[in-house]
């Protein structure tokens, strides 16, 4: 996509969302709460990006934040949940002032901005509150009977073993690509499941042929949080070796949008409003941009872990490509070329069980790191200061 097209899209979004269903509330769409005994998550849904600032960190039983550049329209107010008794959003200059009336003495644990992505078409400013130690009433047990807030479900990782069946992929001296990708996928599945932190789905578990678009559809239908496609490279020069990671190119992204908008109910599949096709199209582009950012973020983390494990890498190891398996616009996706099957040393690394486990363990570590720090990595984009400091 050209820079000009990007500017045009941004202008349209500003314009289109004004008179759209969300317009009545200005830029602040909603304030939501999730709570247990000692922690409360406040999610402020926004239709544009913002930079948050803490004005009052808890004095007088209140936490007050300013969100720059977002107008609250008529404003919002209502009852809270957990550590928040009530909330109010009002306009202050060009900003929104968010006031949280506390039910108990609490502090901000962390706050961050989430751009559109993972199936959500708008921005979210998240504030996590934690109750301060001095418990009210009789001494509370140190271990709360209620577990800390958690995602309802573990993240779902879809592992795609490249090729298979009538499509063996590239051939090495001893094995075909489809064999090493399946072995690697099964090993990675075992490594991820061993942590107890993920659900894992394979696009194929045997030597069968699966269409490229079907592989993407499997990930989308399952509402995957991450898609990783495993392949092995091939070259005419047997000396060339090393792994590389691909993410979707701009050109590929354009193709993905075209492919996707061919179906009649694509807006519903992406949880978009579906009232105005041109607005949905813009939101799709924005969702996809966020997905591309997340994919690039995972690609970087993955390469760092491969490098740390001394796995040989190609010189320019992060590449862009319009590869069909990376086309899901709402699932972060990378394609890992694990090495050159045409290089004897790489072929050995891909067929030796211990070497394979070592490689897949570093991939699993990369996945772990990606999911452990998604918010932290995204905060850098909003240049927010640490909690409690203006
Ligand atoms: Zn391949």
Short mmCIF file of C-alpha atoms and ligand atoms in Angstrom, two decimals:
data_model
loop_
_atom_site.label_atom_id
_atom_site.label_comp_id
_atom_site.label_asym_id
_atom_site.label_seq_id
_atom_site.Cartn_x
_atom_site.Cartn_y
_atom_site.Cartn_z
CA UNK A 1 0.00 0.00 0.00
CA UNK A 2 1.38 3.42 -0.92
CA UNK A 3 1.83 6.23 1.58
CA UNK A 4 -0.88 8.20 -0.21
CA UNK A 5 -3.39 5.37 0.11
CA UNK A 6 -2.59 5.17 3.80
CA UNK A 7 -3.28 8.87 4.29
CA UNK A 8 -6.53 8.63 2.37
CA UNK A 9 -7.66 5.69 4.51
CA UNK A 10 -6.87 7.54 7.74
CA UNK A 11 -8.83 10.58 6.57
CA UNK A 12 -11.80 8.37 5.69
CA UNK A 13 -11.78 6.71 9.08
CA UNK A 14 -11.88 10.03 10.89
CA UNK A 15 -14.70 11.14 8.68
CA UNK A 16 -16.69 7.94 8.51
CA UNK A 17 -16.73 7.11 12.20
CA UNK A 18 -18.09 10.54 13.15
CA UNK A 19 -21.56 10.03 11.82
CA UNK A 20 -21.39 6.32 12.33
CA UNK A 21 -23.01 4.32 15.12
CA UNK A 22 -20.28 5.23 17.55
CA UNK A 23 -20.49 8.98 17.00
CA UNK A 24 -22.97 9.67 19.79
CA UNK A 25 -20.41 9.02 22.49
CA UNK A 26 -17.52 10.83 20.85
CA UNK A 27 -14.26 8.92 20.83
CA UNK A 28 -14.88 7.04 24.07
CA UNK A 29 -17.06 4.09 23.13
CA UNK A 30 -17.46 2.34 26.47
CA UNK A 31 -15.89 1.67 29.84
CA UNK A 32 -15.85 -1.97 30.94
CA UNK A 33 -14.74 -3.77 34.09
CA UNK A 34 -13.45 -7.20 34.98
CA UNK A 35 -12.84 -7.90 38.63
CA UNK A 36 -12.04 -10.35 41.36
CA UNK A 37 -11.33 -9.79 45.04
CA UNK A 38 -8.03 -7.85 44.83
CA UNK A 39 -7.70 -6.81 41.22
CA UNK A 40 -9.81 -4.95 38.73
CA UNK A 41 -9.21 -4.41 35.03
CA UNK A 42 -10.72 -1.29 33.51
CA UNK A 43 -11.00 -1.33 29.71
CA UNK A 44 -11.75 1.96 27.99
CA UNK A 45 -12.85 1.35 24.39
CA UNK A 46 -11.72 4.15 22.07
CA UNK A 47 -12.13 4.82 18.40
CA UNK A 48 -8.67 6.38 18.13
CA UNK A 49 -5.23 6.11 19.62
CA UNK A 50 -4.32 8.07 22.74
CA UNK A 51 -1.63 8.77 25.26
CA UNK A 52 -2.67 8.36 28.89
CA UNK A 53 -1.46 10.33 31.88
CA UNK A 54 -2.16 9.77 35.57
CA UNK A 55 -3.43 12.91 37.29
CA UNK A 56 -4.34 11.36 40.62
CA UNK A 57 -2.96 7.96 41.62
CA UNK A 58 -5.39 7.24 44.46
CA UNK A 59 -5.44 10.24 46.83
CA UNK A 60 -8.83 10.79 48.40
CA UNK A 61 -10.09 7.45 47.15
CA UNK A 62 -9.91 8.44 43.49
CA UNK A 63 -7.83 7.58 40.46
CA UNK A 64 -7.90 10.13 37.67
CA UNK A 65 -6.44 9.77 34.19
CA UNK A 66 -6.29 12.09 31.22
CA UNK A 67 -6.50 10.58 27.74
CA UNK A 68 -5.01 13.02 25.25
CA UNK A 69 -6.73 13.77 21.96
CA UNK A 70 -9.93 11.82 22.57
CA UNK A 71 -13.18 13.72 22.98
CA UNK A 72 -15.76 12.05 25.23
CA UNK A 73 -18.78 13.55 23.43
CA UNK A 74 -21.64 13.82 25.91
CA UNK A 75 -19.54 11.90 28.40
CA UNK A 76 -20.12 8.61 30.16
CA UNK A 77 -20.72 7.55 33.73
CA UNK A 78 -21.97 4.59 35.66
CA UNK A 79 -21.30 2.03 38.36
CA UNK A 80 -18.05 0.11 38.49
CA UNK A 81 -17.09 -3.33 39.66
CA UNK A 82 -14.56 -4.79 42.11
CA UNK A 83 -12.21 -2.04 43.30
CA UNK A 84 -14.12 0.66 41.41
CA UNK A 85 -17.39 1.92 42.85
CA UNK A 86 -18.23 4.30 40.02
CA UNK A 87 -16.69 5.98 36.99
CA UNK A 88 -17.13 9.18 35.09
CA UNK A 89 -15.70 10.36 31.76
CA UNK A 90 -15.78 14.10 31.12
CA UNK A 91 -14.20 16.53 28.65
CA UNK A 92 -11.19 18.60 29.70
CA UNK A 93 -9.82 20.72 26.87
CA UNK A 94 -9.15 18.38 23.97
CA UNK A 95 -8.79 15.39 26.29
CA UNK A 96 -11.01 13.00 28.19
CA UNK A 97 -10.80 12.86 31.94
CA UNK A 98 -11.50 9.45 33.40
CA UNK A 99 -12.30 9.44 37.10
CA UNK A 100 -12.53 6.19 39.03
CA UNK A 101 -14.11 6.33 42.48
CA UNK A 102 -12.47 3.55 44.49
CA UNK A 103 -14.33 1.06 46.67
CA UNK A 104 -11.08 0.22 48.47
CA UNK A 105 -7.59 1.68 48.78
CA UNK A 106 -5.95 0.67 45.47
CA UNK A 107 -3.17 1.54 43.11
CA UNK A 108 -2.50 1.31 39.39
CA UNK A 109 -0.57 -1.86 38.66
CA UNK A 110 -0.10 -1.24 34.94
CA UNK A 111 -1.74 0.51 32.04
CA UNK A 112 -1.30 0.18 28.30
CA UNK A 113 -2.85 0.88 24.93
CA UNK A 114 -3.93 -1.97 22.67
CA UNK A 115 -4.33 -1.04 19.00
CA UNK A 116 -7.02 -2.72 16.89
CA UNK A 117 -6.20 -6.36 16.29
CA UNK A 118 -6.96 -9.93 17.25
CA UNK A 119 -10.51 -9.49 15.98
CA UNK A 120 -11.20 -6.17 17.76
CA UNK A 121 -11.61 -3.20 15.44
CA UNK A 122 -10.99 -0.36 17.91
CA UNK A 123 -8.38 0.84 20.40
CA UNK A 124 -8.47 -0.18 24.06
CA UNK A 125 -6.83 1.65 26.91
CA UNK A 126 -6.40 -0.80 29.76
CA UNK A 127 -5.84 0.10 33.42
CA UNK A 128 -5.13 -2.69 35.90
CA UNK A 129 -5.80 -1.86 39.54
CA UNK A 130 -4.53 -3.73 42.56
CA UNK A 131 -5.81 -3.42 46.14
CA UNK A 132 -3.26 -2.02 48.58
CA UNK A 133 -2.03 -4.36 51.31
CA UNK A 134 -3.88 -2.99 54.36
CA UNK A 135 -6.94 -5.19 54.24
CA UNK A 136 -10.15 -3.81 55.67
CA UNK A 137 -11.78 -5.85 58.44
CA UNK A 138 -10.39 -9.12 59.80
CA UNK A 139 -6.95 -10.19 58.63
CA UNK A 140 -7.37 -11.55 55.14
CA UNK A 141 -5.55 -14.77 54.31
CA UNK A 142 -2.37 -14.17 52.30
CA UNK A 143 -3.55 -16.49 49.57
CA UNK A 144 -6.78 -15.27 48.09
CA UNK A 145 -9.38 -18.00 47.47
CA UNK A 146 -10.13 -16.31 44.16
CA UNK A 147 -7.42 -16.67 41.54
CA UNK A 148 -5.98 -13.57 39.88
CA UNK A 149 -7.83 -12.45 36.76
CA UNK A 150 -6.94 -14.54 33.78
CA UNK A 151 -7.93 -14.93 30.19
CA UNK A 152 -10.81 -17.34 30.10
CA UNK A 153 -8.93 -19.54 27.69
CA UNK A 154 -5.30 -20.26 27.00
CA UNK A 155 -3.97 -18.76 23.75
CA UNK A 156 -4.48 -20.98 20.72
CA UNK A 157 -1.42 -21.59 18.55
CA UNK A 158 -1.99 -23.12 15.14
CA UNK A 159 1.02 -25.00 13.79
CA UNK A 160 1.07 -25.59 10.08
CA UNK A 161 3.32 -28.38 8.82
CA UNK A 162 4.11 -27.30 5.26
CA UNK A 163 3.22 -29.52 2.28
CA UNK A 164 2.12 -33.16 2.68
CA UNK A 165 0.40 -35.92 0.73
CA UNK A 166 0.72 -35.46 -3.02
CA UNK A 167 2.78 -32.31 -2.37
CA UNK A 168 6.09 -33.47 -0.83
CA UNK A 169 7.73 -30.02 -1.10
CA UNK A 170 11.48 -29.79 -1.60
CA UNK A 171 13.69 -32.88 -1.43
CA UNK A 172 16.92 -33.41 0.42
CA UNK A 173 19.34 -36.29 0.02
CA UNK A 174 17.41 -38.45 2.47
CA UNK A 175 14.04 -36.90 3.22
CA UNK A 176 11.33 -34.71 1.76
CA UNK A 177 10.30 -31.33 3.15
CA UNK A 178 6.81 -32.62 4.04
CA UNK A 179 8.38 -35.21 6.36
CA UNK A 180 10.59 -32.80 8.29
CA UNK A 181 7.84 -30.19 8.63
CA UNK A 182 5.43 -32.75 10.09
CA UNK A 183 8.05 -34.07 12.53
CA UNK A 184 8.87 -30.49 13.57
CA UNK A 185 5.19 -29.58 13.99
CA UNK A 186 4.56 -32.58 16.24
CA UNK A 187 7.65 -31.74 18.32
CA UNK A 188 6.63 -28.09 18.65
CA UNK A 189 3.13 -29.17 19.67
CA UNK A 190 4.59 -31.35 22.43
CA UNK A 191 6.91 -28.55 23.60
CA UNK A 192 4.06 -26.02 23.81
CA UNK A 193 1.69 -28.42 25.53
CA UNK A 194 4.37 -29.31 28.06
CA UNK A 195 4.23 -25.71 29.36
CA UNK A 196 0.51 -26.05 30.09
CA UNK A 197 0.02 -22.50 28.81
CA UNK A 198 -1.31 -23.10 25.30
CA UNK A 199 -3.90 -24.84 23.26
CA UNK A 200 -2.38 -26.23 20.07
CA UNK A 201 -4.01 -27.12 16.77
CA UNK A 202 -2.24 -28.67 13.77
CA UNK A 203 -3.40 -28.08 10.19
CA UNK A 204 -2.36 -31.66 9.47
CA UNK A 205 -1.21 -34.48 11.74
CA UNK A 206 -0.46 -37.06 9.09
CA UNK A 207 1.04 -37.20 5.63
CA UNK A 208 -2.01 -35.70 3.92
CA UNK A 209 -2.55 -32.95 1.39
CA UNK A 210 -4.17 -29.77 2.74
CA UNK A 211 -4.98 -26.84 0.46
CA UNK A 212 -3.21 -23.56 1.36
CA UNK A 213 -6.42 -21.61 1.82
CA UNK A 214 -7.83 -24.36 3.96
CA UNK A 215 -4.82 -24.02 6.28
CA UNK A 216 -5.65 -20.34 6.76
CA UNK A 217 -9.35 -21.12 7.18
CA UNK A 218 -8.53 -23.62 9.94
CA UNK A 219 -6.69 -20.91 11.88
CA UNK A 220 -9.41 -18.33 11.35
CA UNK A 221 -12.30 -20.61 12.19
CA UNK A 222 -10.60 -21.71 15.40
CA UNK A 223 -10.03 -18.04 16.34
CA UNK A 224 -6.28 -18.66 16.60
CA UNK A 225 -4.04 -16.23 18.46
CA UNK A 226 -0.98 -17.15 16.44
CA UNK A 227 -0.24 -19.07 13.25
CA UNK A 228 3.16 -20.53 12.53
CA UNK A 229 3.88 -22.32 9.28
CA UNK A 230 6.91 -24.61 9.18
CA UNK A 231 8.90 -25.17 6.00
CA UNK A 232 12.37 -26.10 4.82
CA UNK A 233 14.20 -24.12 2.16
CA UNK A 234 15.86 -25.49 -0.96
CA UNK A 235 18.57 -24.06 -3.19
CA UNK A 236 20.77 -25.03 -6.10
CA UNK A 237 23.92 -24.27 -4.10
CA UNK A 238 24.32 -26.99 -1.44
CA UNK A 239 26.56 -24.66 0.58
CA UNK A 240 23.70 -22.27 1.35
CA UNK A 241 22.16 -22.93 4.74
CA UNK A 242 20.31 -21.24 7.60
CA UNK A 243 16.80 -20.50 8.84
CA UNK A 244 14.69 -17.48 7.93
CA UNK A 245 11.36 -16.03 9.00
CA UNK A 246 8.75 -14.56 6.66
CA UNK A 247 5.88 -12.20 7.39
CA UNK A 248 3.28 -10.85 4.99
CA UNK A 249 4.44 -8.15 2.56
CA UNK A 250 2.42 -5.06 1.68
CA UNK A 251 1.60 -6.64 -1.67
CA UNK A 252 0.52 -9.84 0.03
CA UNK A 253 -1.63 -7.80 2.39
CA UNK A 254 -3.46 -6.26 -0.54
CA UNK A 255 -4.06 -9.72 -1.95
CA UNK A 256 -5.35 -10.93 1.41
CA UNK A 257 -7.91 -8.13 1.51
CA UNK A 258 -9.07 -8.96 -2.03
CA UNK A 259 -9.34 -12.67 -1.24
CA UNK A 260 -11.19 -12.00 1.93
CA UNK A 261 -13.76 -9.50 0.71
CA UNK A 262 -14.89 -11.99 -1.95
CA UNK A 263 -17.09 -13.76 0.60
CA UNK A 264 -20.50 -12.26 1.43
CA UNK A 265 -20.27 -12.16 5.20
CA UNK A 266 -16.61 -11.34 5.79
CA UNK A 267 -17.50 -8.39 8.01
CA UNK A 268 -19.34 -10.71 10.38
CA UNK A 269 -16.39 -13.09 10.48
CA UNK A 270 -14.19 -10.20 11.56
CA UNK A 271 -16.68 -8.87 14.14
CA UNK A 272 -17.07 -5.64 12.19
CA UNK A 273 -20.28 -3.57 12.26
CA UNK A 274 -21.34 -4.60 8.74
CA UNK A 275 -23.57 -1.60 8.11
CA UNK A 276 -21.47 0.22 5.58
CA UNK A 277 -19.23 -1.84 3.30
CA UNK A 278 -16.76 1.01 2.80
CA UNK A 279 -16.35 1.55 6.55
CA UNK A 280 -15.92 -2.19 7.08
CA UNK A 281 -13.31 -2.22 4.36
CA UNK A 282 -11.37 0.55 6.10
CA UNK A 283 -11.63 -1.21 9.44
CA UNK A 284 -10.42 -4.39 7.79
CA UNK A 285 -7.37 -2.55 6.48
CA UNK A 286 -6.70 -1.18 9.96
CA UNK A 287 -7.19 -4.56 11.61
CA UNK A 288 -4.79 -6.01 9.15
CA UNK A 289 -2.19 -3.35 9.80
CA UNK A 290 -2.30 -4.18 13.51
CA UNK A 291 -2.02 -7.89 12.68
CA UNK A 292 1.00 -7.19 10.51
CA UNK A 293 2.61 -5.30 13.38
CA UNK A 294 2.00 -8.24 15.69
CA UNK A 295 3.38 -10.67 13.11
CA UNK A 296 6.51 -8.57 12.72
CA UNK A 297 6.84 -8.43 16.50
CA UNK A 298 6.66 -12.22 16.72
CA UNK A 299 9.13 -12.60 13.84
CA UNK A 300 11.65 -10.47 15.72
CA UNK A 301 11.19 -12.38 18.98
CA UNK A 302 11.48 -15.70 17.13
CA UNK A 303 14.71 -14.70 15.38
CA UNK A 304 16.21 -13.52 18.66
CA UNK A 305 15.52 -16.91 20.22
CA UNK A 306 16.83 -18.86 17.22
CA UNK A 307 19.98 -16.77 17.28
CA UNK A 308 20.42 -17.29 21.03
CA UNK A 309 20.18 -21.07 20.53
CA UNK A 310 22.99 -20.90 17.93
CA UNK A 311 20.72 -22.14 15.18
CA UNK A 312 22.26 -21.08 11.84
CA UNK A 313 20.39 -18.20 10.20
CA UNK A 314 20.40 -16.86 6.66
CA UNK A 315 22.07 -13.47 6.44
CA UNK A 316 18.91 -11.49 5.75
CA UNK A 317 16.75 -13.71 7.87
CA UNK A 318 13.52 -11.74 8.21
CA UNK A 319 11.85 -11.43 4.82
CA UNK A 320 8.53 -10.27 3.46
CA UNK A 321 6.48 -12.36 1.11
CA UNK A 322 2.96 -12.63 -0.24
CA UNK A 323 2.64 -16.23 0.84
CA UNK A 324 -0.81 -17.71 0.80
CA UNK A 325 -0.59 -19.26 4.25
CA UNK A 326 0.03 -15.83 5.81
CA UNK A 327 -3.15 -14.35 4.39
CA UNK A 328 -5.49 -14.41 7.40
CA UNK A 329 -6.07 -10.71 8.08
CA UNK A 330 -6.85 -11.14 11.77
CA UNK A 331 -4.41 -13.85 12.91
CA UNK A 332 -0.74 -12.87 13.43
CA UNK A 333 1.22 -15.24 11.22
CA UNK A 334 4.80 -16.10 10.35
CA UNK A 335 6.40 -18.68 8.13
CA UNK A 336 9.58 -20.28 9.44
CA UNK A 337 11.99 -21.78 6.95
CA UNK A 338 13.83 -23.98 9.43
CA UNK A 339 16.87 -24.47 7.23
CA UNK A 340 17.96 -25.69 3.78
CA UNK A 341 17.04 -29.29 3.11
CA UNK A 342 19.56 -29.11 0.25
CA UNK A 343 22.42 -28.44 2.69
CA UNK A 344 23.80 -31.62 4.33
CA UNK A 345 24.31 -30.04 7.77
CA UNK A 346 20.87 -28.40 7.81
CA UNK A 347 19.28 -31.65 6.63
CA UNK A 348 20.93 -33.43 9.51
CA UNK A 349 19.63 -30.78 11.96
CA UNK A 350 16.11 -31.27 10.60
CA UNK A 351 16.16 -35.07 10.73
CA UNK A 352 18.05 -35.65 13.98
CA UNK A 353 15.59 -35.97 16.83
CA UNK A 354 17.70 -34.17 19.43
CA UNK A 355 18.56 -31.30 17.10
CA UNK A 356 14.93 -30.98 16.13
CA UNK A 357 13.79 -30.85 19.74
CA UNK A 358 16.42 -28.20 20.46
CA UNK A 359 15.23 -26.09 17.55
CA UNK A 360 11.54 -26.44 18.44
CA UNK A 361 12.28 -25.63 22.05
CA UNK A 362 13.74 -22.29 20.98
CA UNK A 363 10.67 -21.69 18.80
CA UNK A 364 8.46 -22.51 21.80
CA UNK A 365 10.52 -20.10 23.93
CA UNK A 366 9.95 -17.42 21.30
CA UNK A 367 6.20 -18.09 21.36
CA UNK A 368 6.26 -17.95 25.15
CA UNK A 369 8.04 -14.63 25.15
CA UNK A 370 5.65 -13.23 22.53
CA UNK A 371 2.61 -14.08 24.63
CA UNK A 372 4.19 -13.04 27.91
CA UNK A 373 4.97 -9.55 26.78
CA UNK A 374 2.41 -8.50 24.21
CA UNK A 375 1.22 -5.49 26.20
CA UNK A 376 4.69 -4.32 27.19
CA UNK A 377 5.85 -4.36 23.61
CA UNK A 378 2.80 -2.43 22.50
CA UNK A 379 3.18 0.26 25.16
CA UNK A 380 6.33 1.50 23.46
CA UNK A 381 4.10 2.59 20.59
CA UNK A 382 2.12 4.89 22.89
CA UNK A 383 5.13 6.37 24.73
CA UNK A 384 3.29 6.15 28.00
CA UNK A 385 5.18 6.95 31.17
CA UNK A 386 5.32 4.47 34.05
CA UNK A 387 2.19 4.19 36.14
CA UNK A 388 1.75 6.80 38.83
CA UNK A 389 4.06 9.36 37.23
CA UNK A 390 2.81 12.23 35.14
ZN1 LIG B 1 7.88 -25.31 1.73
#
